[in-house]
Amino acid sequence: MANIKSAKKRVLIAKRNTERNVAFKSSIKTAVKKALSLVKGDEKELAQAISKVYQLCDKAVSKGILHRNTAARKKSRLTKAINKLAQK
């Protein structure tokens, strides 16, 4: 554990930020799963779910939670998976 006051504060801030980042990443994963489950359902709901995933990924990039290439990869893989499931 740190001895200097500013270092103690940084530990607390890092913990808080880590919790926030984990929660945000979890919301992205949940949105991806929801989008994949809607493939055989309504087209309008699927489009909204995909839009939500894209929005969350872009927001994570702007907040520094995800690297931009990571977000692009997640969006690309989601689109490929949806197209593959839709063909079946």
XYZ file of N, CA, C and O in Angstrom:
352
model
N 0.846 -1.185 0.000
C 0.000 0.000 0.000
C 0.888 1.243 0.000
O 1.960 1.269 0.607
N 0.402 2.260 -0.662
C 1.168 3.499 -0.798
C 1.198 4.262 0.522
O 0.274 4.164 1.337
N 2.254 5.020 0.731
C 2.392 5.830 1.937
C 2.065 7.298 1.698
O 1.591 7.981 2.598
N 2.310 7.760 0.480
C 2.102 9.169 0.162
C 0.609 9.402 -0.113
O -0.076 8.568 -0.716
N 0.114 10.543 0.359
C -1.307 10.851 0.272
C -1.809 10.834 -1.172
O -2.866 10.271 -1.468
N -1.058 11.420 -2.069
C -1.485 11.472 -3.470
C -1.492 10.074 -4.095
O -2.352 9.759 -4.925
N -0.559 9.224 -3.673
C -0.517 7.860 -4.186
C -1.717 7.058 -3.681
O -2.289 6.244 -4.410
N -2.105 7.288 -2.429
C -3.299 6.620 -1.876
C -4.545 7.029 -2.668
O -5.408 6.205 -2.966
N -4.602 8.305 -2.989
C -5.739 8.804 -3.761
C -5.766 8.180 -5.155
O -6.829 7.804 -5.642
N -4.607 8.047 -5.768
C -4.542 7.447 -7.108
C -5.000 5.988 -7.078
O -5.641 5.517 -8.018
N -4.689 5.279 -5.996
C -5.142 3.894 -5.858
C -6.665 3.847 -5.833
O -7.289 3.005 -6.500
N -7.278 4.739 -5.076
C -8.744 4.781 -4.993
C -9.368 5.150 -6.341
O -10.377 4.572 -6.751
N -8.759 6.106 -6.999
C -9.274 6.537 -8.306
C -9.148 5.419 -9.327
O -10.062 5.178 -10.119
N -8.020 4.713 -9.311
C -7.818 3.604 -10.246
C -8.851 2.506 -10.015
O -9.387 1.928 -10.973
N -9.140 2.227 -8.759
C -10.144 1.208 -8.436
C -11.519 1.620 -8.953
O -12.237 0.821 -9.553
N -11.880 2.877 -8.723
C -13.173 3.387 -9.176
C -13.284 3.332 -10.697
O -14.298 2.892 -11.248
N -12.235 3.747 -11.381
C -12.240 3.737 -12.842
C -12.306 2.319 -13.388
O -12.979 2.071 -14.393
N -11.609 1.389 -12.726
C -11.627 -0.004 -13.165
C -13.038 -0.573 -13.068
O -13.509 -1.253 -13.980
N -13.724 -0.293 -11.963
C -15.098 -0.766 -11.798
C -16.012 -0.194 -12.881
O -16.861 -0.886 -13.438
N -15.836 1.079 -13.179
C -16.652 1.723 -14.209
C -16.372 1.112 -15.584
O -17.298 0.832 -16.348
N -15.095 0.862 -15.885
C -14.719 0.286 -17.172
C -15.260 -1.127 -17.326
O -15.755 -1.495 -18.396
N -15.181 -1.929 -16.258
C -15.692 -3.299 -16.308
C -17.197 -3.286 -16.552
O -17.715 -4.072 -17.357
N -17.908 -2.395 -15.877
C -19.357 -2.303 -16.054
C -19.706 -1.906 -17.490
O -20.643 -2.445 -18.087
N -18.939 -0.983 -18.049
C -19.225 -0.522 -19.413
C -18.954 -1.625 -20.424
O -19.744 -1.857 -21.344
N -17.837 -2.352 -20.241
C -17.516 -3.459 -21.137
C -18.568 -4.556 -21.038
O -18.933 -5.178 -22.040
N -19.084 -4.770 -19.843
C -20.125 -5.771 -19.640
C -21.399 -5.377 -20.379
O -22.078 -6.231 -20.963
N -21.722 -4.095 -20.377
C -22.920 -3.635 -21.088
C -22.766 -3.838 -22.598
O -23.747 -4.141 -23.289
N -21.548 -3.695 -23.102
C -21.300 -3.948 -24.526
C -21.527 -5.416 -24.843
O -22.181 -5.769 -25.831
N -20.987 -6.307 -23.990
C -21.157 -7.739 -24.208
C -22.631 -8.136 -24.172
O -23.088 -8.948 -24.984
N -23.379 -7.559 -23.240
C -24.800 -7.847 -23.137
C -25.536 -7.388 -24.390
O -26.405 -8.104 -24.908
N -25.193 -6.215 -24.886
C -25.841 -5.691 -26.090
C -25.520 -6.565 -27.302
O -26.392 -6.790 -28.157
N -24.303 -7.083 -27.383
C -23.922 -7.967 -28.489
C -24.740 -9.252 -28.432
O -25.274 -9.715 -29.441
N -24.865 -9.836 -27.241
C -25.645 -11.066 -27.092
C -27.106 -10.845 -27.461
O -27.736 -11.688 -28.100
N -27.641 -9.702 -27.067
C -29.032 -9.387 -27.390
C -29.204 -9.255 -28.906
O -30.173 -9.755 -29.477
N -28.267 -8.606 -29.551
C -28.336 -8.436 -31.002
C -28.278 -9.788 -31.707
O -29.027 -10.036 -32.654
N -27.406 -10.673 -31.236
C -27.294 -11.992 -31.856
C -28.564 -12.825 -31.642
O -28.925 -13.631 -32.494
N -29.230 -12.615 -30.520
C -30.453 -13.373 -30.257
C -31.626 -12.886 -31.103
O -32.603 -13.604 -31.278
N -31.538 -11.678 -31.633
C -32.634 -11.097 -32.417
C -32.503 -11.354 -33.921
O -33.291 -10.817 -34.692
N -31.532 -12.179 -34.322
C -31.289 -12.379 -35.755
C -32.512 -12.950 -36.451
O -32.898 -12.500 -37.524
N -33.153 -13.929 -35.848
C -34.316 -14.559 -36.477
C -35.611 -13.794 -36.210
O -36.658 -14.148 -36.716
N -35.534 -12.745 -35.421
C -36.718 -11.980 -35.049
C -37.012 -10.826 -35.988
O -36.743 -10.873 -37.198
N -37.537 -9.776 -35.405
C -37.957 -8.589 -36.141
C -36.748 -7.813 -36.666
O -35.774 -7.598 -35.939
N -36.819 -7.412 -37.922
C -35.709 -6.673 -38.551
C -35.495 -5.314 -37.881
O -34.359 -4.874 -37.711
N -36.591 -4.665 -37.498
C -36.483 -3.339 -36.896
C -35.790 -3.408 -35.536
O -34.926 -2.586 -35.227
N -36.157 -4.409 -34.733
C -35.522 -4.584 -33.426
C -34.041 -4.929 -33.578
O -33.210 -4.465 -32.801
N -33.738 -5.743 -34.578
C -32.344 -6.112 -34.832
C -31.523 -4.880 -35.203
O -30.413 -4.691 -34.710
N -32.083 -4.040 -36.057
C -31.380 -2.816 -36.465
C -31.134 -1.908 -35.262
O -30.049 -1.309 -35.136
N -32.111 -1.827 -34.376
C -31.938 -1.005 -33.171
C -30.870 -1.591 -32.256
O -30.079 -0.860 -31.662
N -30.848 -2.924 -32.143
C -29.858 -3.578 -31.287
C -28.447 -3.374 -31.838
O -27.504 -3.112 -31.075
N -28.301 -3.485 -33.149
C -26.987 -3.260 -33.773
C -26.554 -1.809 -33.560
O -25.400 -1.529 -33.237
N -27.487 -0.896 -33.728
C -27.202 0.515 -33.524
C -26.750 0.776 -32.090
O -25.811 1.560 -31.850
N -27.377 0.098 -31.137
C -27.017 0.259 -29.728
C -25.589 -0.231 -29.473
O -24.812 0.419 -28.763
N -25.231 -1.370 -30.072
C -23.873 -1.900 -29.911
C -22.871 -0.913 -30.498
O -21.841 -0.611 -29.874
N -23.150 -0.413 -31.688
C -22.248 0.551 -32.325
C -22.097 1.794 -31.451
O -20.995 2.319 -31.275
N -23.204 2.263 -30.905
C -23.196 3.454 -30.064
C -22.349 3.225 -28.811
O -21.523 4.072 -28.453
N -22.538 2.075 -28.165
C -21.772 1.771 -26.957
C -20.278 1.655 -27.257
O -19.443 2.136 -26.481
N -19.945 1.015 -28.371
C -18.530 0.872 -28.740
C -17.894 2.234 -29.003
O -16.780 2.512 -28.533
N -18.594 3.075 -29.734
C -18.056 4.400 -30.039
C -17.905 5.249 -28.769
O -16.941 6.001 -28.613
N -18.869 5.113 -27.863
C -18.803 5.856 -26.617
C -17.625 5.374 -25.770
O -16.932 6.166 -25.140
N -17.391 4.059 -25.763
C -16.266 3.504 -25.009
C -14.940 4.017 -25.560
O -14.006 4.287 -24.790
N -14.857 4.174 -26.871
C -13.634 4.705 -27.482
C -13.430 6.155 -27.057
O -12.325 6.555 -26.677
N -14.495 6.943 -27.078
C -14.359 8.355 -26.729
C -14.008 8.543 -25.257
O -13.346 9.513 -24.891
N -14.431 7.613 -24.401
C -14.113 7.700 -22.980
C -12.770 7.061 -22.641
O -12.315 7.124 -21.500
N -12.150 6.388 -23.614
C -10.858 5.767 -23.380
C -10.956 4.389 -22.754
O -9.976 3.860 -22.246
N -12.138 3.795 -22.779
C -12.332 2.463 -22.198
C -11.841 1.389 -23.165
O -11.229 0.408 -22.753
N -12.110 1.586 -24.441
C -11.660 0.663 -25.481
C -10.750 1.395 -26.456
O -10.945 2.591 -26.717
N -9.804 0.670 -27.026
C -8.998 1.203 -28.114
C -9.873 1.229 -29.369
O -10.782 0.406 -29.511
N -9.624 2.164 -30.249
C -10.496 2.305 -31.428
C -10.464 1.065 -32.314
O -11.486 0.689 -32.903
N -9.317 0.413 -32.411
C -9.248 -0.807 -33.224
C -10.032 -1.946 -32.581
O -10.619 -2.768 -33.280
N -10.049 -1.996 -31.262
C -10.819 -3.020 -30.549
C -12.304 -2.829 -30.817
O -13.031 -3.791 -31.074
N -12.756 -1.591 -30.757
C -14.164 -1.300 -31.015
C -14.518 -1.638 -32.460
O -15.579 -2.224 -32.729
N -13.641 -1.300 -33.374
C -13.884 -1.605 -34.785
C -13.956 -3.115 -35.001
O -14.800 -3.612 -35.752
N -13.089 -3.858 -34.315
C -13.090 -5.316 -34.432
C -14.385 -5.904 -33.874
O -14.984 -6.797 -34.472
N -14.846 -5.389 -32.742
C -16.095 -5.883 -32.148
C -17.272 -5.634 -33.088
O -18.120 -6.510 -33.287
N -17.322 -4.447 -33.668
C -18.421 -4.119 -34.582
C -18.358 -4.988 -35.828
O -19.384 -5.486 -36.300
N -17.165 -5.198 -36.346
C -16.997 -6.017 -37.544
C -17.401 -7.460 -37.287
O -18.119 -8.080 -38.086
N -16.964 -8.014 -36.157
C -17.294 -9.400 -35.842
C -18.787 -9.576 -35.619
O -19.358 -10.605 -35.996
N -19.416 -8.589 -35.008
C -20.868 -8.656 -34.805
C -21.584 -8.685 -36.147
O -22.471 -9.512 -36.372
N -21.201 -7.806 -37.048
C -21.833 -7.743 -38.363
C -21.635 -9.049 -39.123
O -22.586 -9.573 -39.721
N -20.426 -9.594 -39.091
C -20.157 -10.858 -39.775
C -20.980 -11.985 -39.174
O -21.522 -12.817 -39.898
N -21.084 -12.025 -37.857
C -21.839 -13.090 -37.188
C -23.319 -12.997 -37.529
O -23.984 -14.022 -37.789
N -23.860 -11.793 -37.549
C -25.269 -11.597 -37.877
C -25.543 -12.013 -39.317
O -26.528 -12.679 -39.605
N -24.659 -11.621 -40.222
C -24.839 -12.001 -41.629
C -24.766 -13.513 -41.809
O -25.523 -14.094 -42.587
N -23.866 -14.148 -41.079
C -23.717 -15.604 -41.184
C -24.954 -16.313 -40.638
O -25.446 -17.274 -41.239
N -25.475 -15.835 -39.502
C -26.666 -16.445 -38.920
C -27.907 -16.188 -39.790
O -28.803 -17.032 -39.853
N -27.951 -15.023 -40.418
C -29.107 -14.689 -41.248
C -29.179 -15.537 -42.511
O -30.263 -15.800 -43.031
N -28.027 -16.006 -43.006
C -28.004 -16.828 -44.215
C -28.538 -18.228 -43.961
O -29.061 -18.872 -44.863
N -28.407 -18.711 -42.733
C -28.816 -20.077 -42.414
C -30.307 -20.253 -42.408
O -31.115 -19.451 -42.289
